[in-house]
Amino acid sequence: MSARSAPEIGTTPERQGHLLDIIDLSIRFRSRGSEVFAVTGMDFHISKGEVVALVGKSGSGKSASALSMMGLLPAASARVTGSILLNGRDLTTLGNRAMSRVRGREIGMVFQDPMSSLNPVHPVGRQIGESLRIHLG
């Protein structure tokens, strides 16, 4: 990990227009008495209207990073540090109930594994609509 000082959090002039800010994100997994670093010091932002692809080798931390942004990593085995700002609000400070309200309403994820991704047999609109009905009523 780098010895950077803690960044100021919130909507600053340089962050205005950013939908998502990832600041010094690090993810460690506890395994058999030791820690494995999956991600160290990730920094990026996504502006409103921007499309971004997270690309890397297998095992490079893409899924762990996305799961941390969604608040879906198991607290018992994963340690997430840094800041995940969605419209200036730090998602890492939200409890489970508050994060559940954010998921599906403000942030979402299309998973890459076949059991939880979009099904090509069913219309995409119906599948996305199902998610919206669940989260928005």
mmCIF file of C-alpha atoms in Angstrom, residues 10 18 26 33 36 52 55 58 62 65 79-80 98 100 115 118 127 137:
data_model
loop_
_atom_site.group_PDB
_atom_site.id
_atom_site.type_symbol
_atom_site.label_atom_id
_atom_site.label_comp_id
_atom_site.label_asym_id
_atom_site.label_seq_id
_atom_site.Cartn_x
_atom_site.Cartn_y
_atom_site.Cartn_z
ATOM 1 C CA GLY A 10 -17.224 14.984 -0.560
ATOM 2 C CA HIS A 18 -18.524 12.618 -11.252
ATOM 3 C CA SER A 26 -7.711 -1.649 -1.533
ATOM 4 C CA GLY A 33 -4.295 -16.854 8.946
ATOM 5 C CA VAL A 36 -4.111 -11.767 0.278
ATOM 6 C CA VAL A 52 -16.261 2.731 -18.693
ATOM 7 C CA VAL A 55 -10.410 -4.675 -18.086
ATOM 8 C CA SER A 58 -8.113 -13.195 -14.753
ATOM 9 C CA LYS A 62 -12.050 -6.727 -11.467
ATOM 10 C CA SER A 65 -13.616 -4.253 -7.151
ATOM 11 C CA ARG A 79 -11.387 -5.918 4.205
ATOM 12 C CA VAL A 80 -12.127 -2.926 1.984
ATOM 13 C CA ALA A 98 -28.938 1.713 3.674
ATOM 14 C CA SER A 100 -29.739 -2.302 0.165
ATOM 15 C CA MET A 115 -26.207 -18.351 -13.103
ATOM 16 C CA LEU A 118 -28.921 -12.016 -18.311
ATOM 17 C CA GLN A 127 -35.292 -9.242 -17.278
ATOM 18 C CA GLY A 137 -42.000 -1.687 -6.680
#
